[in-house]
Amino acid sequence: MPIYILDKTFVLETKNSHYVFSIDEQGYSHHLHFGRKCSVDDYCYYKAPFENTNHTKRDMFTEEFSFFGGTMYRECDLKVKYFDNCREADLHYDSYSVSDSTLKVVFKDKHYGLKLSLIYEIFNDFDIIKRYSKLENESKFDTEIERFYSAQFNLPDESPYKFKNTNGAWGAEFLETETTLEGGCLVFESRRGATGHNTSPYFIAHQNANEESADVFFASLLYSGSFKVVASRDVFCKTRVSLGINDFDFKYVLKSGESLESPAVIAGFTKGFGNMSREINKFSISHILPKSFSKKELPILYNSWEATNFDVNTKGQSTLAEIAASIGAELFVMDDGWFGKRNDDTKALGDWYVNREKFPNGLSQLIENVNNLGLDFGIWIEPEMVCPDSDLFRAHPEYAYHYNTRQANTIRHQLVLNLTREDVQEYVYNSIDYLLSKYNIKYIKWDMNRPFSETGAENLSCPQALWYLHTKAVYDIVDKLKEKHQSVQFETCSSGGGRCDLGALSHFDQAWTSDNTDAIDRMTIQKGYSLMRPVKTMRAWVTDTVGYNKQTSLDFRFNIAMQGSLGLGGDLTTYSKEELEICRKNIALYKEIRSIVQFGNLYRILDFDKDEILFNLYVNDEKTQAVGFIAARGTRFYRKSINLKFKGLCENKRYEFTFDNEKYEKSGAYLSSVGVAAKIIGDNYSRIIRIFAK
Ligand code: GLA
């Protein structure tokens, strides 16, 4: 797919869209178009708007990347302070270069030797553009960067857009929100040090889209630190959105000869939210997730946390592993409690050596038992943290972020390690490297259970850089560990789903979605997750958790958990023979459908929150197989007889399936327009339909 350059107009062509911008006579950038393909010759050179004292040109521009300086009064993407206290950038177009599928456009502030590169990458077969920005200091002096977002996007229509994001909390991650932006600004951000449970580092803008139709514009940051997404609509009805590292308490000193790359952003334009999610899903598998496992099916895991909590030992864990193996699990993960003096959450984070009271002979015996059952072994760790009551903290109190004059907040009895220090980075890397080298560990659940506070970092001459440097250090350590231990999978967890964004998923193979495993709540949480994150990374367990007044059957819980990467987390020692048989049957089924769920295309057909019925259909790429999940409880207003209409199948193909003991053979066209009659009754309505092309 080409990049066209017409004088100073740049046209990036994706599978179905054009992204176009231009440079004016003064060297400013102007966005022209993001949407359907037009004839390339039609894109004309930009003409600057008429200006007066009330409406300055720069304020009206639709720049690709804006900077503070001159008559710029809006939210802009860059704010600097030069060595002589000049606080304005004055960047003008300098040059461009193209290599393969990447375009680089360079702007320079000649007086102060600041170089800004806007870098765009396009991908075969995808309607996605990847963008990031780079600053280089070509002067002899330091330049202070006070704000450096990754990119700005200008939306085409003058009518207001609706912005989807999430408004979540622990146990209630990814709850969707939608806000219409008529004027002013809309901000989605985290100031916590990590992405957090509340908002998501992306924007999804539309006017009247639904799952399958109307324009949707979206962009997501590949970054899991404190972030900011700012959308605004001005009096000229222009809607712009910028995304990047949060500028709140941020500063970075760019020394002579140094450079700084912003986190990347991926952006796209699709018809409907369904296409957006499917595009993100496929794109993540091909271009975001770490390569070692991106194209492999993820294993069915059993995690013992909810069964044993901190009470772990060889015997108890081996017993659980035996039962897990007998029902078909493939990986056994021991969670918190195996290290230091960790008998509850009040102590020992940081002491990453085996607790000899619980495991007198180390972990070898347990791992051998687990491996002999045919299961891989995985372990929990929370490497960025330290408990005040730990050997690590007693030896190195200076390792935690702190101010000597402030009382540290010890929420969950823990402090955040200052990962901007090289010695702390080495300690964390060496602790995990030691475990992975000594033991046959194939899975790390990397947790991060508290937000930052009292972020003093004496080692940094510019401590406001810590928010960025900490996240970078996490990524670097994970990458280095993955490089050395290539067969080990990494899961990102942060008090449930507090750090599972596309940035984290560029380094971790999967995510712990939420500590809330109640199947009814999970329908909503998982829907929000699937909007902008790849399905296969969504760890979903069947557990014994059922919310107040929300009893669900084991089959029902499997139905919901099988819609991501299946896991189990209940106390299997309490399961009856019949319950274990239900587990066995569902796990066997999941093994048959796993590749369609993890690598197929998700059609969200009925939404439990709006329709009282959940109907999600996963279709393989060839459209020869599909699996549908239907779940409901106690539907109201006699809405129990409905026609289930399928999406994503091939109109001309004929499909066979059995549903409620009846055999069907119908064309894709019939199934999408007429559908199949279903009687949705009972408190635990749960069906899984497997569909095969003839
Ligand atoms: C966090 C995680 C849980 C579990 C506990 C262990 O809350 O989200 O899944 O690992 O920590 O302490």
XYZ file of C-alpha atoms and ligand atoms in Angstrom:
706
model
C 0.000 0.000 0.000
C 1.567 3.244 -1.091
C 2.422 6.580 0.390
C 1.819 9.321 -2.202
C 3.612 12.627 -2.087
C 2.118 15.431 -4.187
C 4.387 18.394 -3.754
C 3.946 18.975 -0.016
C 0.788 16.935 0.415
C 1.194 13.480 1.943
C -1.353 10.732 1.280
C -1.174 7.567 3.351
C -3.241 4.829 1.811
C -4.512 1.965 3.969
C -6.706 -0.931 2.822
C -9.870 1.188 2.598
C -8.948 4.683 3.696
C -6.825 7.719 3.016
C -5.081 9.802 5.628
C -3.961 13.093 4.115
C -2.122 16.184 5.317
C -0.310 19.052 3.752
C 2.296 21.675 4.514
C 1.537 25.356 3.881
C 3.787 28.177 2.617
C 4.954 28.938 6.143
C 5.802 25.331 6.898
C 2.861 24.486 9.174
C 1.127 21.132 8.864
C -2.577 20.823 8.095
C -4.704 17.760 8.268
C -6.907 17.385 5.173
C -8.705 14.088 5.266
C -9.111 10.852 7.159
C -11.754 8.611 5.727
C -12.810 6.882 2.544
C -10.441 6.765 -0.393
C -10.826 9.542 -2.966
C -8.842 10.049 -6.120
C -5.333 10.927 -4.963
C -5.102 13.869 -7.396
C -8.079 15.502 -5.722
C -6.189 16.324 -2.571
C -5.130 19.884 -3.012
C -2.584 22.011 -1.348
C -3.823 23.610 1.864
C -4.970 27.240 1.902
C -4.645 28.966 5.256
C -7.843 30.472 6.709
C -8.471 34.190 6.878
C -7.370 35.602 10.240
C -8.102 38.588 12.442
C -7.320 39.455 16.058
C -10.165 37.355 17.381
C -9.582 34.377 15.177
C -5.907 33.792 14.681
C -4.746 31.420 12.019
C -2.828 29.141 14.300
C -5.832 28.815 16.519
C -7.949 27.721 13.584
C -5.412 25.366 12.031
C -6.047 21.657 11.946
C -2.449 20.736 12.573
C -1.018 17.258 12.654
C 0.922 18.249 15.721
C 0.567 21.614 17.389
C 2.971 23.474 19.629
C 2.696 26.326 22.064
C 4.009 29.560 20.642
C 2.755 32.668 18.859
C -1.013 32.928 18.643
C -1.748 29.375 19.692
C -4.310 29.366 22.483
C -5.746 25.863 22.243
C -4.581 22.635 23.804
C -1.390 21.864 21.902
C 0.890 18.867 21.699
C 4.229 20.368 22.630
C 5.331 22.873 25.229
C 9.018 23.594 25.744
C 11.318 25.901 27.656
C 14.638 26.716 26.037
C 17.867 27.393 27.939
C 17.323 31.186 27.862
C 13.787 30.925 29.276
C 12.117 31.385 25.895
C 8.966 29.314 26.293
C 7.835 29.192 22.690
C 8.535 26.673 20.010
C 8.572 27.845 16.411
C 8.731 24.743 14.301
C 8.547 24.809 10.527
C 8.662 22.114 7.892
C 12.152 21.020 6.968
C 12.079 17.781 4.954
C 10.535 14.358 4.560
C 11.714 10.839 3.867
C 9.973 7.587 3.017
C 11.297 4.132 3.693
C 9.126 1.093 2.927
C 5.848 1.814 4.585
C 7.044 4.606 6.861
C 6.833 8.332 6.269
C 8.878 10.756 8.330
C 8.172 14.469 8.159
C 10.670 16.737 9.882
C 10.054 20.184 11.394
C 12.731 22.378 12.920
C 12.998 25.256 15.316
C 16.191 26.521 13.708
C 17.081 29.109 16.302
C 17.153 26.581 19.147
C 18.172 23.456 17.241
C 15.027 21.500 18.143
C 14.008 18.895 15.602
C 10.559 17.307 15.607
C 9.851 14.255 13.450
C 6.334 13.034 12.860
C 6.530 9.371 11.951
C 3.686 7.485 10.247
C 3.587 3.796 9.408
C 1.015 1.951 7.308
C 0.411 -1.795 7.151
C -0.607 -4.164 4.404
C -4.168 -5.423 4.812
C -5.080 -3.082 7.668
C -6.973 0.158 8.007
C -4.588 1.265 10.702
C -1.953 3.973 10.857
C 0.713 3.943 13.513
C 2.049 7.348 14.542
C 4.604 8.653 16.949
C 6.711 11.753 17.330
C 10.356 12.244 18.074
C 12.258 15.220 19.480
C 15.982 15.701 18.966
C 18.054 18.382 20.591
C 20.627 19.524 18.045
C 21.717 22.512 20.123
C 24.470 22.828 22.681
C 22.023 23.565 25.490
C 19.388 21.724 27.508
C 15.765 22.048 26.437
C 12.991 21.400 28.943
C 9.998 19.535 27.589
C 6.904 20.409 29.591
C 4.416 18.585 27.397
C 4.960 16.103 24.618
C 1.868 14.319 23.359
C 2.182 11.615 20.722
C -0.216 12.848 18.050
C -3.177 15.001 17.200
C -6.174 13.913 15.146
C -8.639 16.232 13.432
C -12.086 14.809 12.833
C -13.793 15.614 9.535
C -17.353 16.588 10.419
C -18.564 19.816 11.877
C -21.459 18.339 13.810
C -20.591 17.188 17.322
C -19.052 13.784 17.917
C -19.855 11.310 20.629
C -16.850 9.927 22.463
C -16.806 6.453 23.892
C -14.443 5.658 26.718
C -14.639 3.694 29.940
C -15.464 4.690 33.467
C -14.361 1.850 35.664
C -13.114 0.873 39.056
C -11.680 -2.190 40.734
C -14.096 -5.034 40.025
C -15.919 -2.884 37.490
C -13.392 -2.420 34.718
C -14.162 -1.242 31.173
C -17.705 0.004 31.825
C -18.512 1.958 28.694
C -19.390 5.634 28.668
C -20.436 7.924 25.867
C -20.268 11.716 25.988
C -21.285 14.177 23.305
C -18.754 16.950 22.841
C -20.494 20.121 21.719
C -17.911 22.594 22.950
C -14.979 22.935 25.289
C -12.794 19.987 26.201
C -13.264 16.415 27.206
C -10.375 14.789 29.068
C -9.716 11.126 29.740
C -6.602 10.640 31.823
C -4.690 8.803 34.476
C -2.411 10.484 36.992
C -1.760 7.290 38.929
C 1.474 6.096 37.357
C -0.286 3.324 35.453
C -3.286 3.303 33.149
C -5.626 2.555 36.049
C -9.148 1.159 36.178
C -10.987 4.392 35.473
C -10.447 5.557 31.924
C -8.856 4.058 28.839
C -5.993 5.598 26.845
C -7.943 5.909 23.629
C -10.705 7.767 21.867
C -13.563 6.346 19.839
C -15.495 9.088 18.055
C -18.694 8.733 16.055
C -21.947 10.501 15.309
C -24.522 7.802 14.789
C -22.573 4.559 14.554
C -23.695 1.187 15.790
C -21.959 -2.165 15.790
C -21.917 -2.558 12.025
C -22.462 0.791 10.336
C -21.573 4.499 10.170
C -18.171 6.105 10.542
C -16.059 5.430 13.579
C -12.733 7.190 14.149
C -10.459 5.811 16.806
C -6.943 5.994 18.165
C -5.295 4.227 21.040
C -2.050 4.974 22.806
C 0.448 2.181 23.176
C 1.349 3.348 26.635
C 0.436 2.239 30.140
C 1.714 5.071 32.292
C -0.103 8.239 33.315
C -1.722 9.305 30.058
C -4.005 12.004 28.719
C -6.532 12.067 25.904
C -7.928 15.540 25.257
C -10.753 16.143 22.806
C -11.994 19.623 22.039
C -14.543 21.277 19.768
C -14.040 24.923 18.925
C -16.406 27.688 17.843
C -15.673 26.842 14.207
C -17.028 23.360 14.977
C -13.687 21.628 14.532
C -13.126 18.586 16.698
C -9.537 17.670 17.529
C -8.087 14.997 19.776
C -4.576 14.709 21.195
C -3.178 11.697 23.017
C 0.021 11.138 24.914
C 1.983 11.044 28.124
C 0.068 13.039 30.741
C 1.562 16.517 31.039
C 0.397 16.738 34.644
C 3.555 16.908 36.796
C 5.601 16.010 33.722
C 8.921 17.403 32.639
C 11.781 15.951 30.669
C 15.131 17.594 30.129
C 16.449 16.940 26.650
C 20.173 17.400 26.848
C 22.346 18.395 23.908
C 22.425 15.548 21.389
C 19.633 13.591 23.108
C 16.319 12.481 21.675
C 12.939 11.464 23.066
C 10.363 9.326 21.309
C 6.735 9.602 22.287
C 4.707 6.454 22.853
C 3.104 5.338 19.595
C -0.566 5.644 18.751
C -2.529 3.442 16.409
C -5.445 5.063 14.643
C -8.100 3.967 12.227
C -11.352 4.655 10.499
C -14.010 1.936 10.140
C -17.701 1.406 9.656
C -19.223 0.457 12.995
C -17.715 -0.503 16.344
C -17.703 -4.180 15.399
C -15.319 -3.578 12.505
C -13.176 -1.416 14.738
C -12.826 -4.156 17.355
C -12.154 -6.824 14.744
C -9.533 -4.608 13.119
C -7.844 -3.949 16.476
C -8.039 -7.644 17.307
C -6.332 -8.749 14.100
C -3.876 -5.876 14.078
C -2.828 -6.636 17.658
C -2.170 -10.262 16.804
C -0.048 -9.278 13.777
C 1.678 -6.128 14.994
C 1.256 -5.412 18.708
C 1.422 -8.515 20.893
C 4.874 -9.916 21.661
C 5.811 -12.208 18.783
C 6.634 -15.326 20.822
C 2.995 -16.115 21.639
C 0.936 -13.776 19.463
C 0.003 -16.475 16.974
C -0.156 -19.354 19.460
C -3.244 -20.496 21.291
C -3.057 -19.545 24.963
C -3.307 -22.390 27.467
C -6.234 -23.139 29.764
C -4.950 -22.196 33.171
C -5.915 -22.961 36.703
C -4.990 -20.259 39.244
C -5.193 -21.208 42.928
C -5.642 -17.676 44.364
C -9.348 -17.849 45.111
C -9.015 -21.395 46.473
C -6.085 -20.998 48.838
C -5.264 -17.306 49.124
C -1.931 -16.938 50.994
C -2.163 -20.448 52.407
C 0.040 -22.180 49.852
C 2.241 -25.267 50.275
C 3.402 -28.208 48.180
C 0.664 -30.571 49.314
C -2.329 -28.251 48.907
C -1.160 -26.867 45.583
C -0.340 -30.341 44.262
C -3.817 -31.571 45.173
C -5.394 -28.689 43.267
C -3.056 -29.310 40.335
C -4.091 -32.985 40.242
C -7.759 -32.084 39.986
C -7.031 -29.318 37.472
C -5.114 -31.798 35.324
C -7.882 -34.372 35.580
C -10.417 -31.958 34.081
C -8.125 -30.846 31.257
C -6.290 -27.679 32.413
C -2.886 -27.093 30.827
C -1.162 -24.627 33.145
C -1.143 -24.343 36.930
C -0.471 -20.890 38.383
C 0.362 -20.374 42.034
C -0.592 -16.832 43.042
C 0.419 -14.654 45.999
C 1.873 -16.083 49.237
C 4.809 -18.294 48.168
C 7.675 -15.931 49.059
C 9.337 -14.229 52.032
C 7.176 -14.077 55.156
C 4.051 -13.553 53.122
C 1.124 -14.929 55.138
C -1.186 -12.039 54.378
C -0.931 -8.797 52.453
C 0.850 -6.888 55.218
C 4.402 -7.930 54.463
C 7.183 -9.319 52.273
C 6.635 -7.777 48.827
C 10.159 -7.421 47.506
C 11.472 -10.607 49.157
C 11.299 -12.784 46.078
C 12.759 -15.923 47.591
C 10.793 -19.018 48.485
C 9.125 -19.166 51.898
C 10.860 -22.147 53.533
C 8.114 -22.775 56.055
C 5.614 -23.347 53.280
C 8.076 -24.939 50.866
C 10.915 -26.467 52.945
C 12.619 -27.822 49.833
C 12.001 -24.881 47.566
C 9.546 -24.970 44.683
C 11.155 -27.898 42.851
C 8.925 -30.572 44.371
C 5.721 -28.704 43.561
C 6.841 -27.887 40.037
C 7.874 -31.491 39.461
C 4.468 -32.687 40.675
C 2.731 -30.190 38.411
C 4.901 -31.094 35.418
C 4.392 -34.826 36.030
C 0.670 -34.199 35.677
C 1.375 -32.768 32.229
C 0.817 -29.153 33.281
C 3.107 -26.176 32.942
C 3.807 -24.160 36.065
C 3.354 -20.417 36.559
C 3.823 -18.014 39.430
C 2.595 -14.625 40.723
C 4.921 -11.728 41.461
C 4.499 -8.002 42.125
C 7.919 -6.697 41.144
C 7.344 -2.928 41.280
C 6.402 -2.972 44.959
C 7.921 -3.307 48.380
C 6.284 -3.720 51.802
C 7.723 -1.596 54.618
C 7.790 -4.885 56.527
C 10.200 -6.714 54.224
C 13.876 -7.581 54.177
C 14.267 -5.544 51.003
C 12.891 -2.377 52.569
C 14.895 -2.860 55.788
C 18.062 -3.107 53.719
C 17.145 -0.440 51.137
C 14.505 2.037 52.283
C 15.843 4.365 49.605
C 14.532 2.003 46.895
C 10.957 3.298 47.268
C 9.734 6.646 45.923
C 9.688 8.960 48.921
C 10.130 12.444 50.322
C 12.036 12.636 53.604
C 9.596 15.241 54.882
C 6.400 13.378 54.039
C 4.689 10.372 55.571
C 4.489 7.716 52.877
C 1.050 6.400 52.056
C 1.141 2.630 52.602
C -2.091 1.677 50.938
C -2.349 -2.173 50.876
C 0.750 -2.100 53.134
C 3.036 -1.390 50.228
C 5.154 1.244 48.546
C 6.103 1.705 44.932
C 9.731 0.991 44.069
C 11.647 3.742 42.338
C 12.146 1.908 39.089
C 13.949 4.870 37.568
C 17.002 3.800 39.606
C 19.336 1.422 37.852
C 20.038 -0.568 41.027
C 16.292 -1.118 41.529
C 15.877 -2.166 37.903
C 18.718 -4.645 38.381
C 17.211 -5.975 41.615
C 13.863 -6.580 39.934
C 15.364 -8.110 36.809
C 17.762 -10.338 38.770
C 15.034 -11.563 41.152
C 12.827 -12.729 38.299
C 15.714 -13.956 36.160
C 16.885 -16.074 39.101
C 13.464 -17.678 39.526
C 13.093 -18.334 35.805
C 16.618 -19.748 35.561
C 16.346 -21.990 38.623
C 12.838 -23.317 38.182
C 10.822 -24.640 35.287
C 8.441 -21.668 35.314
C 6.522 -21.023 32.127
C 4.202 -18.208 33.178
C 4.586 -15.005 35.156
C 1.552 -13.154 36.476
C 3.041 -9.658 36.929
C 0.859 -7.718 39.354
C 0.890 -4.034 40.331
C -1.565 -3.348 43.108
C -1.332 0.299 44.034
C -1.083 3.725 42.412
C 1.955 5.959 42.989
C 2.175 8.576 45.738
C 4.891 10.710 47.386
C 6.881 10.342 44.195
C 10.182 11.740 45.349
C 13.086 10.419 43.278
C 16.349 11.919 44.526
C 18.297 10.157 41.799
C 16.665 12.251 39.076
C 17.737 15.821 38.398
C 14.311 16.244 36.816
C 12.005 14.097 38.996
C 8.905 14.902 36.927
C 10.287 12.519 34.315
C 9.664 9.580 36.628
C 6.137 8.852 35.384
C 7.493 8.141 31.940
C 10.765 6.534 33.050
C 8.998 4.101 35.386
C 6.740 2.769 32.644
C 9.675 2.520 30.270
C 11.618 0.556 32.895
C 8.746 -1.925 33.298
C 8.635 -2.464 29.542
C 12.433 -2.811 29.335
C 12.620 -5.361 32.147
C 9.807 -7.481 30.709
C 11.373 -7.341 27.232
C 14.784 -8.341 28.580
C 13.314 -11.238 30.558
C 11.326 -12.382 27.537
C 14.410 -12.231 25.381
C 16.299 -14.516 27.748
C 13.408 -16.801 28.682
C 11.573 -17.137 25.431
C 9.223 -19.916 26.459
C 7.762 -17.926 29.358
C 4.417 -16.175 28.981
C 3.761 -12.920 30.840
C 0.399 -11.715 32.126
C -0.218 -8.087 33.081
C -2.350 -7.634 36.184
C -2.969 -4.560 38.267
C -5.510 -5.138 40.990
C -7.453 -6.894 38.249
C -7.589 -4.945 34.996
C -5.802 -1.757 36.094
C -3.079 -1.953 33.472
C -4.294 -3.794 30.422
C -4.079 -1.400 27.538
C -2.463 -1.821 24.135
C 0.808 -0.459 25.547
C 1.035 -3.170 28.189
C -0.080 -5.689 25.578
C 2.915 -4.757 23.415
C 5.052 -6.412 26.112
C 2.780 -8.830 27.984
C 1.090 -11.749 26.233
C -2.202 -11.477 28.067
C -4.023 -9.622 30.807
C -5.941 -10.321 33.985
C -9.194 -8.657 33.094
C -10.778 -8.153 36.495
C -10.817 -9.606 39.992
C -14.556 -9.636 39.546
C -15.289 -13.102 38.155
C -19.044 -12.978 38.683
C -20.392 -14.154 35.321
C -23.199 -11.590 35.189
C -20.855 -8.673 35.803
C -18.280 -10.199 33.498
C -20.633 -9.902 30.499
C -20.361 -6.112 30.749
C -16.688 -6.040 31.700
C -15.735 -8.341 28.818
C -17.784 -6.373 26.304
C -15.922 -3.190 27.284
C -12.614 -5.035 27.072
C -13.345 -6.412 23.611
C -14.007 -2.946 22.215
C -10.351 -1.932 21.899
C -8.299 -4.902 23.100
C -7.606 -8.283 21.494
C -9.924 -11.055 22.645
C -7.236 -13.678 23.149
C -5.485 -11.531 25.768
C -8.638 -11.375 27.893
C -8.128 -13.897 30.688
C -11.504 -15.116 31.910
C -11.910 -17.626 34.721
C -14.695 -19.807 35.935
C -14.707 -19.417 39.711
C -16.984 -19.980 42.679
C -17.749 -16.262 42.856
C -21.369 -15.408 42.396
C -22.513 -11.930 43.276
C -25.337 -11.191 45.683
C -28.593 -12.460 44.231
C -26.784 -13.566 41.079
C -26.499 -17.346 41.355
C -25.315 -18.799 38.078
C -24.838 -22.391 37.027
C -21.402 -23.788 36.271
C -22.367 -24.133 32.598
C -23.384 -20.477 32.542
C -20.052 -19.436 34.037
C -18.177 -21.502 31.461
C -20.233 -19.924 28.683
C -19.003 -16.466 29.712
C -15.402 -17.444 30.495
C -14.985 -19.329 27.221
C -15.370 -16.035 25.338
C -11.785 -15.081 26.090
C -8.781 -17.148 27.168
C -10.312 -19.670 29.504
C -9.085 -20.210 33.036
C -10.394 -21.657 36.266
C -10.008 -20.283 39.746
C -12.469 -22.033 42.069
C -11.654 -24.359 44.948
C -11.714 -27.590 42.959
C -11.387 -29.698 46.133
C -14.990 -28.795 46.950
C -16.427 -29.723 43.536
C -18.716 -32.758 43.316
C -18.182 -35.495 40.724
C -20.965 -34.003 38.641
C -19.432 -30.537 38.800
C -16.029 -31.869 37.784
C -17.715 -33.627 34.878
C -19.265 -30.308 33.787
C -15.774 -28.768 33.935
C -14.303 -31.631 31.913
C -17.012 -31.373 29.253
C -16.665 -27.603 28.867
C -12.865 -27.636 28.845
C -12.923 -30.305 26.126
C -15.329 -28.120 24.138
C -13.139 -25.060 24.622
C -10.158 -26.946 23.224
C -12.187 -27.552 20.057
C -13.366 -23.963 19.645
C -10.346 -22.169 21.115
C -8.765 -21.197 17.809
C -12.011 -19.587 16.603
C -12.408 -17.603 19.833
C -8.768 -16.548 20.135
C -8.089 -15.837 16.437
C -11.510 -15.377 14.856
C -13.749 -12.373 14.364
C -16.136 -11.328 17.102
C -19.644 -10.121 16.216
C -21.416 -8.618 19.231
C -24.965 -9.310 18.123
C -27.042 -8.919 21.272
C -25.920 -6.920 24.264
C -26.909 -8.201 27.696
C -27.055 -4.664 29.088
C -29.431 -3.398 26.414
C -31.162 -6.513 25.130
C -31.241 -8.662 28.297
C -29.692 -11.385 26.160
C -26.057 -11.803 25.253
C -25.306 -13.185 21.805
C -21.689 -13.112 20.692
C -20.622 -14.921 17.541
C -16.984 -15.742 16.749
C -16.374 -16.541 13.077
C -13.131 -17.919 11.655
C -11.364 -16.038 8.840
C -12.509 -18.461 6.160
C -16.118 -18.199 7.386
C -16.290 -21.968 7.467
C -16.789 -22.291 11.212
C -18.343 -20.184 13.907
C -19.240 -20.483 17.541
C -22.076 -18.568 19.131
C -22.516 -17.880 22.845
C -25.978 -17.038 24.095
C -26.679 -16.210 27.716
C -29.584 -14.642 29.559
C -31.413 -14.756 32.845
C -35.036 -14.171 33.597
C -35.884 -12.072 30.547
C -38.715 -9.601 31.169
C -41.857 -8.532 29.328
C -42.353 -11.936 27.678
C -39.347 -11.220 25.491
C -38.450 -14.869 25.539
C -39.152 -15.889 21.963
C -36.776 -14.204 19.587
C -35.110 -14.861 16.270
C -31.365 -15.054 16.665
C -29.885 -13.381 13.613
C -26.317 -14.215 12.731
C -23.652 -11.874 11.426
C -20.310 -12.361 9.749
C -21.203 -15.574 7.894
C -20.843 -15.926 4.131
C -24.179 -15.131 2.455
C -23.803 -17.878 -0.148
C -22.458 -20.641 2.016
C -24.729 -23.181 3.630
C -24.227 -23.868 7.307
C -25.141 -26.802 9.505
C -25.677 -26.775 13.226
C -27.730 -28.213 16.035
C -29.594 -25.872 18.335
C -31.862 -27.021 21.151
C -31.725 -30.565 19.754
C -32.943 -29.456 16.363
C -30.766 -29.802 13.283
C -30.477 -26.828 10.890
C -29.045 -26.407 7.448
C -29.396 -22.845 6.179
C -27.606 -20.326 4.019
C -25.641 -17.453 5.537
C -28.128 -15.076 3.894
C -31.067 -16.774 5.627
C -29.308 -16.860 8.975
C -28.505 -13.160 8.833
C -31.910 -11.966 7.670
C -34.427 -14.475 9.053
C -32.424 -16.188 11.767
C -33.337 -19.017 14.077
C -36.157 -18.995 16.572
C -35.001 -19.360 20.145
C -36.899 -19.700 23.403
C -34.917 -17.854 26.013
C -36.209 -18.980 29.377
C -34.891 -19.562 32.856
C -32.390 -17.967 35.179
C -29.397 -19.704 33.710
C -30.076 -19.702 30.009
C -26.815 -20.679 28.370
C -26.248 -22.117 24.910
C -23.157 -22.567 22.795
C -23.812 -23.192 19.095
C -21.146 -24.587 16.818
C -21.716 -23.766 13.167
C -20.019 -25.480 10.241
C -20.103 -24.623 6.553
C -21.161 -27.589 4.395
C -4.445 -8.681 43.075
C -4.803 -9.467 41.841
C -5.404 -10.791 42.232
C -4.454 -11.559 43.116
C -4.075 -10.719 44.320
C -2.983 -11.394 45.134
O -5.565 -8.280 43.755
O -5.667 -8.738 41.028
O -5.734 -11.540 41.094
O -3.335 -11.919 42.364
O -3.585 -9.442 43.916
O -2.612 -10.630 46.221
